[in-house]
Tab-separated table of C-alpha atoms in Angstrom:
chain	number	residue	atom	x	y	z
A	1	UNK	CA	23.090	-23.299	20.656
A	2	UNK	CA	24.888	-20.045	19.765
A	3	UNK	CA	23.520	-20.243	16.201
A	4	UNK	CA	19.996	-20.707	17.518
A	5	UNK	CA	20.320	-17.743	19.896
A	6	UNK	CA	21.835	-15.614	17.143
A	7	UNK	CA	18.993	-16.553	14.785
A	8	UNK	CA	16.388	-15.827	17.458
A	9	UNK	CA	18.011	-12.476	18.229
A	10	UNK	CA	18.118	-11.613	14.519
A	11	UNK	CA	14.416	-12.440	14.151
A	12	UNK	CA	13.539	-10.364	17.212
A	13	UNK	CA	15.505	-7.405	15.838
A	14	UNK	CA	13.890	-7.802	12.429
A	15	UNK	CA	10.386	-7.757	13.882
A	16	UNK	CA	11.102	-4.943	16.330
A	17	UNK	CA	12.679	-2.762	13.629
A	18	UNK	CA	9.993	-3.383	11.028
A	19	UNK	CA	7.053	-1.126	11.761
A	20	UNK	CA	4.136	-2.762	10.062
A	21	UNK	CA	1.403	-0.303	9.223
A	22	UNK	CA	-1.991	-1.278	10.513
A	23	UNK	CA	-4.631	-1.824	7.848
A	24	UNK	CA	-8.391	-1.790	8.002
A	25	UNK	CA	-10.625	-3.387	5.366
A	26	UNK	CA	-14.234	-2.677	4.484
A	27	UNK	CA	-16.507	-4.664	2.193
A	28	UNK	CA	-18.271	-2.001	0.124
A	29	UNK	CA	-20.502	-4.348	-1.810
A	30	UNK	CA	-20.394	-7.800	-3.335
A	31	UNK	CA	-16.925	-8.359	-4.696
A	32	UNK	CA	-15.449	-4.956	-3.717
A	33	UNK	CA	-13.245	-4.505	-0.655
A	34	UNK	CA	-11.464	-1.291	0.323
A	35	UNK	CA	-8.300	-1.641	2.409
A	36	UNK	CA	-6.830	1.503	3.940
A	37	UNK	CA	-3.541	1.929	5.758
A	38	UNK	CA	-4.206	3.690	9.044
A	39	UNK	CA	-1.812	6.660	9.135
A	40	UNK	CA	0.695	6.775	11.977
A	41	UNK	CA	-0.803	8.537	14.986
A	42	UNK	CA	-4.396	7.861	13.857
A	43	UNK	CA	-7.110	5.452	14.903
A	44	UNK	CA	-9.878	4.113	12.709
A	45	UNK	CA	-13.496	4.059	13.749
A	46	UNK	CA	-15.994	1.397	12.784
A	47	UNK	CA	-17.374	2.124	9.352
A	48	UNK	CA	-21.046	2.694	8.770
A	49	UNK	CA	-23.084	2.271	5.648
A	50	UNK	CA	-25.643	4.896	4.793
A	51	UNK	CA	-27.804	4.447	1.718
A	52	UNK	CA	-25.237	2.046	0.238
A	53	UNK	CA	-22.285	4.384	0.873
A	54	UNK	CA	-19.301	3.427	3.015
A	55	UNK	CA	-18.381	6.079	5.603
A	56	UNK	CA	-15.187	5.480	7.593
A	57	UNK	CA	-13.575	7.896	10.053
A	58	UNK	CA	-9.902	8.302	10.912
A	59	UNK	CA	-8.994	10.516	13.852
A	60	UNK	CA	-5.564	11.573	15.084
A	61	UNK	CA	-4.606	10.687	18.633
A	62	UNK	CA	-3.934	14.400	19.282
A	63	UNK	CA	-6.592	16.425	17.454
A	64	UNK	CA	-4.651	19.704	17.517
A	65	UNK	CA	-1.698	18.157	15.651
A	66	UNK	CA	-3.457	16.618	12.638
A	67	UNK	CA	-6.838	16.818	10.947
A	68	UNK	CA	-9.611	14.246	11.121
A	69	UNK	CA	-10.342	12.409	7.880
A	70	UNK	CA	-13.606	10.861	6.765
A	71	UNK	CA	-13.548	8.498	3.802
A	72	UNK	CA	-16.694	7.933	1.750
A	73	UNK	CA	-16.932	5.361	-1.027
A	74	UNK	CA	-20.133	5.690	-3.051
A	75	UNK	CA	-21.190	3.452	-5.924
A	76	UNK	CA	-22.251	5.595	-8.867
A	77	UNK	CA	-24.303	4.453	-11.831
A	78	UNK	CA	-23.331	7.687	-13.592
A	79	UNK	CA	-19.657	6.710	-13.595
A	80	UNK	CA	-20.014	2.959	-14.180
A	81	UNK	CA	-17.373	1.821	-16.615
A	82	UNK	CA	-14.908	4.583	-15.766
A	83	UNK	CA	-11.676	3.231	-14.363
A	84	UNK	CA	-10.430	6.566	-12.938
A	85	UNK	CA	-11.198	10.272	-12.892
A	86	UNK	CA	-8.488	10.580	-15.552
A	87	UNK	CA	-10.901	8.900	-18.005
A	88	UNK	CA	-13.588	11.582	-17.621
A	89	UNK	CA	-13.775	13.958	-20.619
A	90	UNK	CA	-12.711	17.556	-19.818
A	91	UNK	CA	-16.233	19.003	-20.254
A	92	UNK	CA	-17.681	16.406	-17.840
A	93	UNK	CA	-14.817	17.020	-15.396
A	94	UNK	CA	-15.585	20.762	-15.455
A	95	UNK	CA	-19.281	20.042	-14.828
A	96	UNK	CA	-18.430	17.656	-11.973
A	97	UNK	CA	-16.389	20.416	-10.302
A	98	UNK	CA	-19.337	22.814	-10.621
A	99	UNK	CA	-21.726	20.206	-9.205
A	100	UNK	CA	-19.432	19.410	-6.253
A	101	UNK	CA	-19.157	23.103	-5.324
A	102	UNK	CA	-22.826	23.966	-5.763
A	103	UNK	CA	-23.771	24.178	-2.071
A	104	UNK	CA	-20.368	25.096	-0.639
A	105	UNK	CA	-19.285	28.237	1.203
A	106	UNK	CA	-16.539	30.144	-0.658
A	107	UNK	CA	-14.893	27.105	-2.343
A	108	UNK	CA	-11.520	27.048	-4.053
A	109	UNK	CA	-11.098	24.229	-6.576
A	110	UNK	CA	-7.851	22.661	-7.686
A	111	UNK	CA	-6.483	19.406	-9.011
A	112	UNK	CA	-3.789	17.052	-7.770
A	113	UNK	CA	-2.653	13.480	-8.398
A	114	UNK	CA	-2.043	10.486	-6.209
A	115	UNK	CA	1.410	8.966	-6.169
A	116	UNK	CA	0.047	6.493	-8.732
A	117	UNK	CA	-1.057	9.192	-11.188
A	118	UNK	CA	-4.782	9.161	-10.414
A	119	UNK	CA	-6.363	12.586	-10.899
A	120	UNK	CA	-7.952	14.222	-7.843
A	121	UNK	CA	-10.283	17.188	-7.401
A	122	UNK	CA	-9.293	19.188	-4.306
A	123	UNK	CA	-11.893	21.595	-2.915
A	124	UNK	CA	-11.027	23.932	-0.060
A	125	UNK	CA	-14.082	25.368	1.667
A	126	UNK	CA	-13.291	28.472	3.705
A	127	UNK	CA	-15.456	29.523	6.644
A	128	UNK	CA	-13.892	32.926	7.307
A	129	UNK	CA	-16.618	33.937	9.762
A	130	UNK	CA	-15.729	30.907	11.922
A	131	UNK	CA	-11.945	31.016	11.309
A	132	UNK	CA	-11.507	27.510	9.899
A	133	UNK	CA	-11.588	25.633	6.639
A	134	UNK	CA	-12.043	22.116	5.369
A	135	UNK	CA	-10.750	20.274	2.351
A	136	UNK	CA	-12.554	17.576	0.413
A	137	UNK	CA	-10.668	15.460	-2.096
A	138	UNK	CA	-12.605	13.553	-4.761
A	139	UNK	CA	-11.700	10.910	-7.270
A	140	UNK	CA	-13.349	8.118	-9.229
A	141	UNK	CA	-12.280	4.523	-9.231
A	142	UNK	CA	-14.021	1.682	-11.085
A	143	UNK	CA	-17.411	3.391	-10.976
A	144	UNK	CA	-17.131	4.538	-7.342
A	145	UNK	CA	-17.014	8.185	-6.305
A	146	UNK	CA	-14.430	8.448	-3.537
A	147	UNK	CA	-14.445	11.398	-1.173
A	148	UNK	CA	-12.001	12.227	1.621
A	149	UNK	CA	-13.156	15.033	3.932
A	150	UNK	CA	-10.343	16.664	5.952
A	151	UNK	CA	-10.916	19.071	8.868
A	152	UNK	CA	-9.451	19.833	12.278
A	153	UNK	CA	-11.983	18.734	14.885
A	154	UNK	CA	-12.363	17.114	18.268
A	155	UNK	CA	-15.275	16.014	20.470
A	156	UNK	CA	-16.281	19.645	21.038
A	157	UNK	CA	-16.594	20.292	17.299
A	158	UNK	CA	-14.564	21.952	14.568
A	159	UNK	CA	-11.343	23.629	15.705
A	160	UNK	CA	-10.232	27.057	14.523
A	161	UNK	CA	-7.404	25.727	12.374
A	162	UNK	CA	-6.550	25.812	8.717
A	163	UNK	CA	-5.868	22.645	6.738
A	164	UNK	CA	-2.295	23.073	5.501
A	165	UNK	CA	-0.614	21.971	2.278
A	166	UNK	CA	1.204	19.308	4.324
A	167	UNK	CA	-2.171	18.042	5.626
A	168	UNK	CA	-3.431	17.829	2.033
A	169	UNK	CA	-0.260	15.979	0.971
A	170	UNK	CA	-0.803	13.487	3.826
A	171	UNK	CA	-4.445	13.029	2.782
A	172	UNK	CA	-3.365	12.402	-0.817
A	173	UNK	CA	-0.844	9.826	0.425
A	174	UNK	CA	-3.651	8.191	2.429
A	175	UNK	CA	-5.707	7.923	-0.784
A	176	UNK	CA	-2.674	6.631	-2.716
A	177	UNK	CA	-2.248	3.803	-0.188
A	178	UNK	CA	-5.865	2.574	-0.438
A	179	UNK	CA	-6.277	-0.774	-2.176
A	180	UNK	CA	-9.486	-1.762	-3.971
A	181	UNK	CA	-9.992	-5.488	-4.464
């Protein structure tokens, strides 16, 4: 009896001490599923599909403490056959950056990598007249253009806050944790 109680107590402690991250999965198209780990303190909204593109929102429980994130996964005939952004030739990468910034307000373009070594394009768009900015992170994966839009917002609209380096690091970790199947 003592062994059984000790085993039961050990199992209870194991499960109570192991914080399992909540995942959400989306079927993008036939044979492709995207599974994202919902960051701690966030909730996921139902995804929508618009013109074949997956759009999924992730909002923090307290909007002033963390930015909202919107994930878009878009099939791209132009990039079919490319495994990752890393495989794009430098001249095409430079042109992609120009194309992504074409209609933006005062963009700053940089590069980063996921924890798995996948190249990212990081574009900070600054709205100085409204005292806020947003960051959009792009990458390619197996012919899909992946975009993560990061901005401080709540139900009233965009908040007058700047996306910090720590926010960008958290967004990159979010992208690193996504699994494509």
